[in-house]
Amino acid sequence: MSLTLSQQLYDELRAHGEETYPHECCGILLGKSDAENLAVHQLLRAGNTRTDSAHNRYNIAPQELIAAQREGRKSGLDIVGFYHSHPDHPAQWSPTDFAEAHWLGCAYIITAIEKGHAQITNSFLLTGTTEEDKAFANQPITIE
Amino acid sequence: MEIHIPTPLRAYTDKQETVSVEGATVAEGLASLVAAHPAMQQHLFTTEGKLRSFVNVYLNDDDVRYLPAKEDSPVASTDELTIIPSIAGGTLCRCCSC
């Protein structure tokens, strides 16, 4: 399943990571998904509640997720994934990312920010049906 | 009451975003949800019957874990429950803080 988003949204999520550097940024992806494609229609920036360790951890408050879900309901969109940045680390999921990933079927976009500049952006689809068989799969990004 | 279902769990509620259930408390509402959609059991609860640690349940705008009566909190038919899995991560290594 590929991930599709506009150049504008792609640029926005990467810019967010540059703005919050050296801290991690995070946000919510609203869109639509079917069996073959996950289309992002809107980004919602989220605050990183991990102010104690914002350079290497992120957490989105449940209240922000609920607000995003409500906004999605109004516009006919769903939460289809999330994005965050890895300051001075590769755009690969970490053991922490995996352990704390619970949105099966959703996309997790990671942008590497090196010295304040966005580098590689990758997306990973959380596959599986339970906590026991979940796995991250590389997910191609299509920019339209 | 109505229970709002997050995207990953709609596969177990016949793709319904919102499920209407009966119940006088949060726990009863969740039990009704599981009774109607049994596959939700393993996604919401541990084998000991406790809510999984990463599953947040909100009664309107309040985290049920922080309500005085927690899951025994009373609910009205106009109340809304929202199930929302947590989202977190980062580069910090969980094993050695490297």
JSON list of C-alpha atoms in Angstrom, two decimals:
[
{"chain": "A", "resi": 1, "resn": "MET", "atom": "CA", "xyz": [0.00, 0.00, 0.00]},
{"chain": "A", "resi": 2, "resn": "SER", "atom": "CA", "xyz": [1.52, 3.29, -1.07]},
{"chain": "A", "resi": 3, "resn": "LEU", "atom": "CA", "xyz": [1.12, 6.68, 0.54]},
{"chain": "A", "resi": 4, "resn": "THR", "atom": "CA", "xyz": [0.04, 9.64, -1.57]},
{"chain": "A", "resi": 5, "resn": "LEU", "atom": "CA", "xyz": [0.22, 13.30, -0.64]},
{"chain": "A", "resi": 6, "resn": "SER", "atom": "CA", "xyz": [0.63, 16.65, -2.33]},
{"chain": "A", "resi": 7, "resn": "GLN", "atom": "CA", "xyz": [3.95, 18.43, -2.70]},
{"chain": "A", "resi": 8, "resn": "GLN", "atom": "CA", "xyz": [2.60, 21.14, -0.40]},
{"chain": "A", "resi": 9, "resn": "LEU", "atom": "CA", "xyz": [1.79, 18.71, 2.42]},
{"chain": "A", "resi": 10, "resn": "TYR", "atom": "CA", "xyz": [5.09, 16.92, 1.92]},
{"chain": "A", "resi": 11, "resn": "ASP", "atom": "CA", "xyz": [6.94, 20.22, 2.19]},
{"chain": "A", "resi": 12, "resn": "GLU", "atom": "CA", "xyz": [4.88, 21.23, 5.24]},
{"chain": "A", "resi": 13, "resn": "LEU", "atom": "CA", "xyz": [5.67, 18.17, 7.30]},
{"chain": "A", "resi": 14, "resn": "ARG", "atom": "CA", "xyz": [9.37, 18.46, 6.49]},
{"chain": "A", "resi": 15, "resn": "ALA", "atom": "CA", "xyz": [9.35, 22.17, 7.35]},
{"chain": "A", "resi": 16, "resn": "HIS", "atom": "CA", "xyz": [7.74, 21.34, 10.68]},
{"chain": "A", "resi": 17, "resn": "GLY", "atom": "CA", "xyz": [10.72, 19.17, 11.56]},
{"chain": "A", "resi": 18, "resn": "GLU", "atom": "CA", "xyz": [13.11, 21.96, 10.66]},
{"chain": "A", "resi": 19, "resn": "GLU", "atom": "CA", "xyz": [11.18, 24.44, 12.80]},
{"chain": "A", "resi": 20, "resn": "THR", "atom": "CA", "xyz": [11.26, 22.31, 15.93]},
{"chain": "A", "resi": 21, "resn": "TYR", "atom": "CA", "xyz": [14.89, 21.18, 15.51]},
{"chain": "A", "resi": 22, "resn": "PRO", "atom": "CA", "xyz": [16.69, 20.10, 17.68]},
{"chain": "A", "resi": 23, "resn": "HIS", "atom": "CA", "xyz": [13.44, 18.77, 19.10]},
{"chain": "A", "resi": 24, "resn": "GLU", "atom": "CA", "xyz": [11.22, 16.18, 17.49]},
{"chain": "A", "resi": 25, "resn": "CYS", "atom": "CA", "xyz": [8.09, 17.43, 15.76]},
{"chain": "A", "resi": 26, "resn": "CYS", "atom": "CA", "xyz": [4.93, 15.39, 15.44]},
{"chain": "A", "resi": 27, "resn": "GLY", "atom": "CA", "xyz": [1.60, 15.60, 13.72]},
{"chain": "A", "resi": 28, "resn": "ILE", "atom": "CA", "xyz": [-1.48, 13.77, 12.52]},
{"chain": "A", "resi": 29, "resn": "LEU", "atom": "CA", "xyz": [-2.40, 12.77, 8.96]},
{"chain": "A", "resi": 30, "resn": "LEU", "atom": "CA", "xyz": [-6.04, 12.99, 7.92]},
{"chain": "A", "resi": 31, "resn": "GLY", "atom": "CA", "xyz": [-7.12, 11.33, 4.72]},
{"chain": "A", "resi": 32, "resn": "LYS", "atom": "CA", "xyz": [-8.67, 8.31, 3.09]},
{"chain": "A", "resi": 33, "resn": "SER", "atom": "CA", "xyz": [-7.43, 4.80, 2.65]},
{"chain": "A", "resi": 34, "resn": "ASP", "atom": "CA", "xyz": [-8.43, 1.79, 0.60]},
{"chain": "A", "resi": 35, "resn": "ALA", "atom": "CA", "xyz": [-6.83, -1.55, -0.08]},
{"chain": "A", "resi": 36, "resn": "GLU", "atom": "CA", "xyz": [-4.14, -0.12, -2.35]},
{"chain": "A", "resi": 37, "resn": "ASN", "atom": "CA", "xyz": [-3.54, 3.46, -1.36]},
{"chain": "A", "resi": 38, "resn": "LEU", "atom": "CA", "xyz": [-3.48, 5.71, 1.63]},
{"chain": "A", "resi": 39, "resn": "ALA", "atom": "CA", "xyz": [-4.12, 9.30, 0.58]},
{"chain": "A", "resi": 40, "resn": "VAL", "atom": "CA", "xyz": [-3.26, 12.18, 2.90]},
{"chain": "A", "resi": 41, "resn": "HIS", "atom": "CA", "xyz": [-5.55, 15.19, 2.52]},
{"chain": "A", "resi": 42, "resn": "GLN", "atom": "CA", "xyz": [-4.64, 17.26, 5.56]},
{"chain": "A", "resi": 43, "resn": "LEU", "atom": "CA", "xyz": [-1.90, 17.63, 8.16]},
{"chain": "A", "resi": 44, "resn": "LEU", "atom": "CA", "xyz": [-2.58, 18.63, 11.72]},
{"chain": "A", "resi": 45, "resn": "ARG", "atom": "CA", "xyz": [0.43, 19.79, 13.65]},
{"chain": "A", "resi": 46, "resn": "ALA", "atom": "CA", "xyz": [0.52, 18.44, 17.17]},
{"chain": "A", "resi": 47, "resn": "GLY", "atom": "CA", "xyz": [2.39, 19.52, 20.23]},
{"chain": "A", "resi": 48, "resn": "ASN", "atom": "CA", "xyz": [5.07, 17.23, 21.58]},
{"chain": "A", "resi": 49, "resn": "THR", "atom": "CA", "xyz": [4.14, 16.55, 25.19]},
{"chain": "A", "resi": 50, "resn": "ARG", "atom": "CA", "xyz": [7.56, 15.03, 25.91]},
{"chain": "A", "resi": 51, "resn": "THR", "atom": "CA", "xyz": [9.07, 18.33, 26.94]},
{"chain": "A", "resi": 52, "resn": "ASP", "atom": "CA", "xyz": [11.33, 16.41, 29.32]},
{"chain": "A", "resi": 53, "resn": "SER", "atom": "CA", "xyz": [13.09, 14.71, 26.39]},
{"chain": "A", "resi": 54, "resn": "ALA", "atom": "CA", "xyz": [11.85, 16.42, 23.26]},
{"chain": "A", "resi": 55, "resn": "HIS", "atom": "CA", "xyz": [15.10, 15.91, 21.36]},
{"chain": "A", "resi": 56, "resn": "ASN", "atom": "CA", "xyz": [14.59, 12.16, 21.20]},
{"chain": "A", "resi": 57, "resn": "ARG", "atom": "CA", "xyz": [10.99, 11.39, 22.19]},
{"chain": "A", "resi": 58, "resn": "TYR", "atom": "CA", "xyz": [7.55, 12.48, 21.08]},
{"chain": "A", "resi": 59, "resn": "ASN", "atom": "CA", "xyz": [4.07, 11.94, 22.35]},
{"chain": "A", "resi": 60, "resn": "ILE", "atom": "CA", "xyz": [0.80, 13.35, 21.09]},
{"chain": "A", "resi": 61, "resn": "ALA", "atom": "CA", "xyz": [-1.77, 14.11, 23.76]},
{"chain": "A", "resi": 62, "resn": "PRO", "atom": "CA", "xyz": [-4.91, 11.98, 23.43]},
{"chain": "A", "resi": 63, "resn": "GLN", "atom": "CA", "xyz": [-6.96, 15.16, 23.50]},
{"chain": "A", "resi": 64, "resn": "GLU", "atom": "CA", "xyz": [-5.28, 16.25, 20.27]},
{"chain": "A", "resi": 65, "resn": "LEU", "atom": "CA", "xyz": [-6.04, 12.87, 18.71]},
{"chain": "A", "resi": 66, "resn": "ILE", "atom": "CA", "xyz": [-9.67, 13.15, 19.74]},
{"chain": "A", "resi": 67, "resn": "ALA", "atom": "CA", "xyz": [-9.87, 16.68, 18.31]},
{"chain": "A", "resi": 68, "resn": "ALA", "atom": "CA", "xyz": [-8.34, 15.40, 15.07]},
{"chain": "A", "resi": 69, "resn": "GLN", "atom": "CA", "xyz": [-10.82, 12.55, 14.93]},
{"chain": "A", "resi": 70, "resn": "ARG", "atom": "CA", "xyz": [-13.67, 15.01, 15.42]},
{"chain": "A", "resi": 71, "resn": "GLU", "atom": "CA", "xyz": [-12.34, 17.28, 12.70]},
{"chain": "A", "resi": 72, "resn": "GLY", "atom": "CA", "xyz": [-12.00, 14.31, 10.41]},
{"chain": "A", "resi": 73, "resn": "ARG", "atom": "CA", "xyz": [-15.60, 13.30, 11.02]},
{"chain": "A", "resi": 74, "resn": "LYS", "atom": "CA", "xyz": [-16.76, 16.76, 9.98]},
{"chain": "A", "resi": 75, "resn": "SER", "atom": "CA", "xyz": [-14.86, 16.63, 6.70]},
{"chain": "A", "resi": 76, "resn": "GLY", "atom": "CA", "xyz": [-15.31, 12.96, 5.92]},
{"chain": "A", "resi": 77, "resn": "LEU", "atom": "CA", "xyz": [-11.68, 12.10, 6.63]},
{"chain": "A", "resi": 78, "resn": "ASP", "atom": "CA", "xyz": [-10.05, 9.59, 8.93]},
{"chain": "A", "resi": 79, "resn": "ILE", "atom": "CA", "xyz": [-6.82, 9.55, 10.90]},
{"chain": "A", "resi": 80, "resn": "VAL", "atom": "CA", "xyz": [-4.65, 7.60, 8.46]},
{"chain": "A", "resi": 81, "resn": "GLY", "atom": "CA", "xyz": [-1.27, 8.13, 10.06]},
{"chain": "A", "resi": 82, "resn": "PHE", "atom": "CA", "xyz": [1.23, 10.29, 11.85]},
{"chain": "A", "resi": 83, "resn": "TYR", "atom": "CA", "xyz": [4.51, 12.02, 11.20]},
{"chain": "A", "resi": 84, "resn": "HIS", "atom": "CA", "xyz": [7.47, 12.91, 13.33]},
{"chain": "A", "resi": 85, "resn": "SER", "atom": "CA", "xyz": [11.09, 13.92, 12.93]},
{"chain": "A", "resi": 86, "resn": "HIS", "atom": "CA", "xyz": [14.37, 12.36, 13.96]},
{"chain": "A", "resi": 87, "resn": "PRO", "atom": "CA", "xyz": [16.82, 15.17, 14.76]},
{"chain": "A", "resi": 88, "resn": "ASP", "atom": "CA", "xyz": [20.31, 14.07, 13.72]},
{"chain": "A", "resi": 89, "resn": "HIS", "atom": "CA", "xyz": [19.16, 10.48, 13.34]},
{"chain": "A", "resi": 90, "resn": "PRO", "atom": "CA", "xyz": [18.23, 8.45, 10.24]},
{"chain": "A", "resi": 91, "resn": "ALA", "atom": "CA", "xyz": [14.71, 8.38, 8.85]},
{"chain": "A", "resi": 92, "resn": "GLN", "atom": "CA", "xyz": [14.24, 4.83, 10.08]},
{"chain": "A", "resi": 93, "resn": "TRP", "atom": "CA", "xyz": [11.89, 3.61, 12.76]},
{"chain": "A", "resi": 94, "resn": "SER", "atom": "CA", "xyz": [13.48, 3.01, 16.12]},
{"chain": "A", "resi": 95, "resn": "PRO", "atom": "CA", "xyz": [12.70, 0.32, 18.69]},
{"chain": "A", "resi": 96, "resn": "THR", "atom": "CA", "xyz": [10.81, 3.02, 20.60]},
{"chain": "A", "resi": 97, "resn": "ASP", "atom": "CA", "xyz": [8.79, 3.92, 17.52]},
{"chain": "A", "resi": 98, "resn": "PHE", "atom": "CA", "xyz": [7.87, 0.28, 17.04]},
{"chain": "A", "resi": 99, "resn": "ALA", "atom": "CA", "xyz": [7.05, -0.48, 20.65]},
{"chain": "A", "resi": 100, "resn": "GLU", "atom": "CA", "xyz": [4.77, 2.52, 20.89]},
{"chain": "A", "resi": 101, "resn": "ALA", "atom": "CA", "xyz": [3.07, 2.11, 17.51]},
{"chain": "A", "resi": 102, "resn": "HIS", "atom": "CA", "xyz": [-0.49, 0.87, 17.93]},
{"chain": "A", "resi": 103, "resn": "TRP", "atom": "CA", "xyz": [-2.39, 2.29, 14.96]},
{"chain": "A", "resi": 104, "resn": "LEU", "atom": "CA", "xyz": [-2.46, -0.80, 12.77]},
{"chain": "A", "resi": 105, "resn": "GLY", "atom": "CA", "xyz": [-3.01, -0.03, 9.09]},
{"chain": "A", "resi": 106, "resn": "CYS", "atom": "CA", "xyz": [-1.79, 3.53, 9.51]},
{"chain": "A", "resi": 107, "resn": "ALA", "atom": "CA", "xyz": [1.28, 5.30, 8.11]},
{"chain": "A", "resi": 108, "resn": "TYR", "atom": "CA", "xyz": [4.18, 6.50, 10.23]},
{"chain": "A", "resi": 109, "resn": "ILE", "atom": "CA", "xyz": [6.23, 9.11, 8.36]},
{"chain": "A", "resi": 110, "resn": "ILE", "atom": "CA", "xyz": [9.70, 9.93, 9.65]},
{"chain": "A", "resi": 111, "resn": "THR", "atom": "CA", "xyz": [11.91, 12.76, 8.42]},
{"chain": "A", "resi": 112, "resn": "ALA", "atom": "CA", "xyz": [15.58, 12.91, 9.29]},
{"chain": "A", "resi": 113, "resn": "ILE", "atom": "CA", "xyz": [16.65, 16.44, 10.24]},
{"chain": "A", "resi": 114, "resn": "GLU", "atom": "CA", "xyz": [20.38, 16.96, 10.07]},
{"chain": "A", "resi": 115, "resn": "LYS", "atom": "CA", "xyz": [21.71, 20.13, 11.64]},
{"chain": "A", "resi": 116, "resn": "GLY", "atom": "CA", "xyz": [18.34, 21.78, 11.15]},
{"chain": "A", "resi": 117, "resn": "HIS", "atom": "CA", "xyz": [17.77, 20.73, 7.55]},
{"chain": "A", "resi": 118, "resn": "ALA", "atom": "CA", "xyz": [15.31, 18.10, 6.37]},
{"chain": "A", "resi": 119, "resn": "GLN", "atom": "CA", "xyz": [16.97, 15.18, 4.64]},
{"chain": "A", "resi": 120, "resn": "ILE", "atom": "CA", "xyz": [15.32, 11.86, 3.83]},
{"chain": "A", "resi": 121, "resn": "THR", "atom": "CA", "xyz": [11.62, 11.30, 4.49]},
{"chain": "A", "resi": 122, "resn": "ASN", "atom": "CA", "xyz": [10.38, 7.73, 4.73]},
{"chain": "A", "resi": 123, "resn": "SER", "atom": "CA", "xyz": [7.01, 6.20, 5.45]},
{"chain": "A", "resi": 124, "resn": "PHE", "atom": "CA", "xyz": [6.31, 2.95, 7.22]},
{"chain": "A", "resi": 125, "resn": "LEU", "atom": "CA", "xyz": [3.00, 1.13, 7.25]},
{"chain": "A", "resi": 126, "resn": "LEU", "atom": "CA", "xyz": [2.13, -0.58, 10.52]},
{"chain": "A", "resi": 127, "resn": "THR", "atom": "CA", "xyz": [0.94, -3.96, 9.30]},
{"chain": "A", "resi": 128, "resn": "GLY", "atom": "CA", "xyz": [-0.60, -6.89, 11.15]},
{"chain": "A", "resi": 129, "resn": "THR", "atom": "CA", "xyz": [-3.81, -7.45, 13.04]},
{"chain": "A", "resi": 130, "resn": "THR", "atom": "CA", "xyz": [-2.71, -7.52, 16.67]},
{"chain": "A", "resi": 131, "resn": "GLU", "atom": "CA", "xyz": [0.05, -6.26, 18.95]},
{"chain": "A", "resi": 132, "resn": "GLU", "atom": "CA", "xyz": [1.61, -9.69, 18.69]},
{"chain": "A", "resi": 133, "resn": "ASP", "atom": "CA", "xyz": [1.99, -9.82, 14.91]},
{"chain": "A", "resi": 134, "resn": "LYS", "atom": "CA", "xyz": [2.45, -6.16, 14.07]},
{"chain": "A", "resi": 135, "resn": "ALA", "atom": "CA", "xyz": [5.36, -5.08, 11.88]},
{"chain": "A", "resi": 136, "resn": "PHE", "atom": "CA", "xyz": [6.57, -1.98, 10.07]},
{"chain": "A", "resi": 137, "resn": "ALA", "atom": "CA", "xyz": [6.70, -2.27, 6.28]},
{"chain": "A", "resi": 138, "resn": "ASN", "atom": "CA", "xyz": [8.47, 0.18, 4.00]},
{"chain": "A", "resi": 139, "resn": "GLN", "atom": "CA", "xyz": [5.80, 2.25, 2.29]},
{"chain": "A", "resi": 140, "resn": "PRO", "atom": "CA", "xyz": [6.48, 4.05, -1.01]},
{"chain": "A", "resi": 141, "resn": "ILE", "atom": "CA", "xyz": [5.63, 7.77, -0.98]},
{"chain": "A", "resi": 142, "resn": "THR", "atom": "CA", "xyz": [3.98, 9.21, -4.07]},
{"chain": "A", "resi": 143, "resn": "ILE", "atom": "CA", "xyz": [3.94, 13.00, -4.33]},
{"chain": "A", "resi": 144, "resn": "GLU", "atom": "CA", "xyz": [1.24, 14.40, -6.58]},
{"chain": "B", "resi": 1, "resn": "MET", "atom": "CA", "xyz": [-24.34, 6.32, 24.54]},
{"chain": "B", "resi": 2, "resn": "GLU", "atom": "CA", "xyz": [-22.18, 6.53, 21.47]},
{"chain": "B", "resi": 3, "resn": "ILE", "atom": "CA", "xyz": [-18.68, 5.10, 21.27]},
{"chain": "B", "resi": 4, "resn": "HIS", "atom": "CA", "xyz": [-16.30, 6.55, 18.68]},
{"chain": "B", "resi": 5, "resn": "ILE", "atom": "CA", "xyz": [-14.02, 3.94, 17.19]},
{"chain": "B", "resi": 6, "resn": "PRO", "atom": "CA", "xyz": [-10.49, 4.77, 15.97]},
{"chain": "B", "resi": 7, "resn": "THR", "atom": "CA", "xyz": [-9.47, 3.90, 12.42]},
{"chain": "B", "resi": 8, "resn": "PRO", "atom": "CA", "xyz": [-7.54, 0.68, 13.21]},
{"chain": "B", "resi": 9, "resn": "LEU", "atom": "CA", "xyz": [-10.40, -0.87, 15.17]},
{"chain": "B", "resi": 10, "resn": "ARG", "atom": "CA", "xyz": [-13.16, -0.23, 12.66]},
{"chain": "B", "resi": 11, "resn": "ALA", "atom": "CA", "xyz": [-12.25, -3.50, 11.01]},
{"chain": "B", "resi": 12, "resn": "TYR", "atom": "CA", "xyz": [-13.88, -5.12, 14.05]},
{"chain": "B", "resi": 13, "resn": "THR", "atom": "CA", "xyz": [-17.03, -2.98, 14.13]},
{"chain": "B", "resi": 14, "resn": "ASP", "atom": "CA", "xyz": [-18.19, -3.66, 10.59]},
{"chain": "B", "resi": 15, "resn": "LYS", "atom": "CA", "xyz": [-16.41, -0.44, 9.52]},
{"chain": "B", "resi": 16, "resn": "GLN", "atom": "CA", "xyz": [-18.63, 1.65, 11.77]},
{"chain": "B", "resi": 17, "resn": "GLU", "atom": "CA", "xyz": [-17.02, 4.88, 13.00]},
{"chain": "B", "resi": 18, "resn": "THR", "atom": "CA", "xyz": [-19.53, 5.19, 15.81]},
{"chain": "B", "resi": 19, "resn": "VAL", "atom": "CA", "xyz": [-21.35, 2.45, 17.68]},
{"chain": "B", "resi": 20, "resn": "SER", "atom": "CA", "xyz": [-24.42, 3.06, 19.85]},
{"chain": "B", "resi": 21, "resn": "VAL", "atom": "CA", "xyz": [-24.57, 0.94, 22.99]},
{"chain": "B", "resi": 22, "resn": "GLU", "atom": "CA", "xyz": [-26.53, 0.64, 26.19]},
{"chain": "B", "resi": 23, "resn": "GLY", "atom": "CA", "xyz": [-24.98, 0.89, 29.62]},
{"chain": "B", "resi": 24, "resn": "ALA", "atom": "CA", "xyz": [-25.13, 2.83, 32.87]},
{"chain": "B", "resi": 25, "resn": "THR", "atom": "CA", "xyz": [-21.36, 3.08, 33.32]},
{"chain": "B", "resi": 26, "resn": "VAL", "atom": "CA", "xyz": [-18.28, 3.29, 31.15]},
{"chain": "B", "resi": 27, "resn": "ALA", "atom": "CA", "xyz": [-17.51, -0.36, 31.88]},
{"chain": "B", "resi": 28, "resn": "GLU", "atom": "CA", "xyz": [-21.02, -1.42, 30.91]},
{"chain": "B", "resi": 29, "resn": "GLY", "atom": "CA", "xyz": [-20.78, 0.55, 27.68]},
{"chain": "B", "resi": 30, "resn": "LEU", "atom": "CA", "xyz": [-17.52, -1.14, 26.78]},
{"chain": "B", "resi": 31, "resn": "ALA", "atom": "CA", "xyz": [-18.98, -4.52, 27.70]},
{"chain": "B", "resi": 32, "resn": "SER", "atom": "CA", "xyz": [-21.91, -3.84, 25.37]},
{"chain": "B", "resi": 33, "resn": "LEU", "atom": "CA", "xyz": [-19.49, -2.91, 22.62]},
{"chain": "B", "resi": 34, "resn": "VAL", "atom": "CA", "xyz": [-17.60, -6.17, 23.06]},
{"chain": "B", "resi": 35, "resn": "ALA", "atom": "CA", "xyz": [-20.85, -8.15, 23.23]},
{"chain": "B", "resi": 36, "resn": "ALA", "atom": "CA", "xyz": [-21.88, -6.71, 19.86]},
{"chain": "B", "resi": 37, "resn": "HIS", "atom": "CA", "xyz": [-18.39, -6.96, 18.39]},
{"chain": "B", "resi": 38, "resn": "PRO", "atom": "CA", "xyz": [-16.50, -9.76, 20.19]},
{"chain": "B", "resi": 39, "resn": "ALA", "atom": "CA", "xyz": [-13.26, -9.25, 18.26]},
{"chain": "B", "resi": 40, "resn": "MET", "atom": "CA", "xyz": [-12.84, -5.94, 20.08]},
{"chain": "B", "resi": 41, "resn": "GLN", "atom": "CA", "xyz": [-12.10, -7.82, 23.31]},
{"chain": "B", "resi": 42, "resn": "GLN", "atom": "CA", "xyz": [-8.49, -8.66, 22.51]},
{"chain": "B", "resi": 43, "resn": "HIS", "atom": "CA", "xyz": [-7.79, -5.21, 21.13]},
{"chain": "B", "resi": 44, "resn": "LEU", "atom": "CA", "xyz": [-9.12, -3.34, 24.16]},
{"chain": "B", "resi": 45, "resn": "PHE", "atom": "CA", "xyz": [-8.38, -5.64, 27.08]},
{"chain": "B", "resi": 46, "resn": "THR", "atom": "CA", "xyz": [-5.54, -7.78, 28.40]},
{"chain": "B", "resi": 47, "resn": "THR", "atom": "CA", "xyz": [-6.10, -11.43, 29.16]},
{"chain": "B", "resi": 48, "resn": "GLU", "atom": "CA", "xyz": [-6.66, -10.29, 32.77]},
{"chain": "B", "resi": 49, "resn": "GLY", "atom": "CA", "xyz": [-9.52, -8.11, 31.60]},
{"chain": "B", "resi": 50, "resn": "LYS", "atom": "CA", "xyz": [-7.77, -4.79, 32.18]},
{"chain": "B", "resi": 51, "resn": "LEU", "atom": "CA", "xyz": [-7.76, -2.04, 29.56]},
{"chain": "B", "resi": 52, "resn": "ARG", "atom": "CA", "xyz": [-4.54, -2.32, 27.57]},
{"chain": "B", "resi": 53, "resn": "SER", "atom": "CA", "xyz": [-2.06, 0.32, 28.68]},
{"chain": "B", "resi": 54, "resn": "PHE", "atom": "CA", "xyz": [-1.97, 2.06, 25.31]},
{"chain": "B", "resi": 55, "resn": "VAL", "atom": "CA", "xyz": [-5.76, 2.23, 24.95]},
{"chain": "B", "resi": 56, "resn": "ASN", "atom": "CA", "xyz": [-7.15, 5.54, 26.14]},
{"chain": "B", "resi": 57, "resn": "VAL", "atom": "CA", "xyz": [-10.86, 5.82, 26.82]},
{"chain": "B", "resi": 58, "resn": "TYR", "atom": "CA", "xyz": [-12.35, 9.27, 27.13]},
{"chain": "B", "resi": 59, "resn": "LEU", "atom": "CA", "xyz": [-15.78, 10.07, 28.54]},
{"chain": "B", "resi": 60, "resn": "ASN", "atom": "CA", "xyz": [-16.61, 13.21, 26.59]},
{"chain": "B", "resi": 61, "resn": "ASP", "atom": "CA", "xyz": [-13.41, 15.22, 27.25]},
{"chain": "B", "resi": 62, "resn": "ASP", "atom": "CA", "xyz": [-12.19, 13.36, 30.33]},
{"chain": "B", "resi": 63, "resn": "ASP", "atom": "CA", "xyz": [-9.69, 10.52, 30.50]},
{"chain": "B", "resi": 64, "resn": "VAL", "atom": "CA", "xyz": [-11.54, 7.72, 32.29]},
{"chain": "B", "resi": 65, "resn": "ARG", "atom": "CA", "xyz": [-8.37, 6.70, 34.14]},
{"chain": "B", "resi": 66, "resn": "TYR", "atom": "CA", "xyz": [-8.44, 10.02, 35.97]},
{"chain": "B", "resi": 67, "resn": "LEU", "atom": "CA", "xyz": [-12.12, 10.08, 36.86]},
{"chain": "B", "resi": 68, "resn": "PRO", "atom": "CA", "xyz": [-12.83, 9.32, 40.53]},
{"chain": "B", "resi": 69, "resn": "ALA", "atom": "CA", "xyz": [-14.83, 6.21, 39.71]},
{"chain": "B", "resi": 70, "resn": "LYS", "atom": "CA", "xyz": [-12.70, 5.34, 36.67]},
{"chain": "B", "resi": 71, "resn": "GLU", "atom": "CA", "xyz": [-14.49, 2.73, 34.53]},
{"chain": "B", "resi": 72, "resn": "ASP", "atom": "CA", "xyz": [-17.40, 2.65, 36.97]},
{"chain": "B", "resi": 73, "resn": "SER", "atom": "CA", "xyz": [-18.17, 6.28, 36.17]},
{"chain": "B", "resi": 74, "resn": "PRO", "atom": "CA", "xyz": [-21.85, 6.75, 35.37]},
{"chain": "B", "resi": 75, "resn": "VAL", "atom": "CA", "xyz": [-22.82, 7.73, 31.86]},
{"chain": "B", "resi": 76, "resn": "ALA", "atom": "CA", "xyz": [-25.92, 9.25, 30.33]},
{"chain": "B", "resi": 77, "resn": "SER", "atom": "CA", "xyz": [-27.42, 8.31, 27.00]},
{"chain": "B", "resi": 78, "resn": "THR", "atom": "CA", "xyz": [-26.18, 11.60, 25.57]},
{"chain": "B", "resi": 79, "resn": "ASP", "atom": "CA", "xyz": [-22.57, 10.99, 26.63]},
{"chain": "B", "resi": 80, "resn": "GLU", "atom": "CA", "xyz": [-19.84, 10.05, 24.19]},
{"chain": "B", "resi": 81, "resn": "LEU", "atom": "CA", "xyz": [-17.03, 7.59, 24.74]},
{"chain": "B", "resi": 82, "resn": "THR", "atom": "CA", "xyz": [-13.96, 7.80, 22.57]},
{"chain": "B", "resi": 83, "resn": "ILE", "atom": "CA", "xyz": [-11.44, 4.99, 22.23]},
{"chain": "B", "resi": 84, "resn": "ILE", "atom": "CA", "xyz": [-8.09, 6.36, 21.17]},
{"chain": "B", "resi": 85, "resn": "PRO", "atom": "CA", "xyz": [-4.82, 4.39, 21.09]},
{"chain": "B", "resi": 86, "resn": "SER", "atom": "CA", "xyz": [-1.75, 6.31, 22.18]},
{"chain": "B", "resi": 87, "resn": "ILE", "atom": "CA", "xyz": [0.81, 7.65, 19.72]},
{"chain": "B", "resi": 88, "resn": "ALA", "atom": "CA", "xyz": [4.40, 8.12, 20.76]},
{"chain": "B", "resi": 89, "resn": "GLY", "atom": "CA", "xyz": [7.93, 7.20, 19.81]},
{"chain": "B", "resi": 90, "resn": "GLY", "atom": "CA", "xyz": [11.28, 8.75, 19.07]},
{"chain": "B", "resi": 91, "resn": "THR", "atom": "CA", "xyz": [14.90, 7.94, 18.58]},
{"chain": "B", "resi": 92, "resn": "LEU", "atom": "CA", "xyz": [15.65, 7.20, 22.20]},
{"chain": "B", "resi": 93, "resn": "CYS", "atom": "CA", "xyz": [16.71, 3.59, 22.61]},
{"chain": "B", "resi": 94, "resn": "ARG", "atom": "CA", "xyz": [14.44, 1.91, 25.14]},
{"chain": "B", "resi": 95, "resn": "CYS", "atom": "CA", "xyz": [17.06, -0.55, 26.26]},
{"chain": "B", "resi": 96, "resn": "CYS", "atom": "CA", "xyz": [20.01, 1.70, 27.08]},
{"chain": "B", "resi": 97, "resn": "SER", "atom": "CA", "xyz": [18.97, 5.35, 26.59]},
{"chain": "B", "resi": 98, "resn": "CYS", "atom": "CA", "xyz": [21.63, 5.75, 23.91]}
]
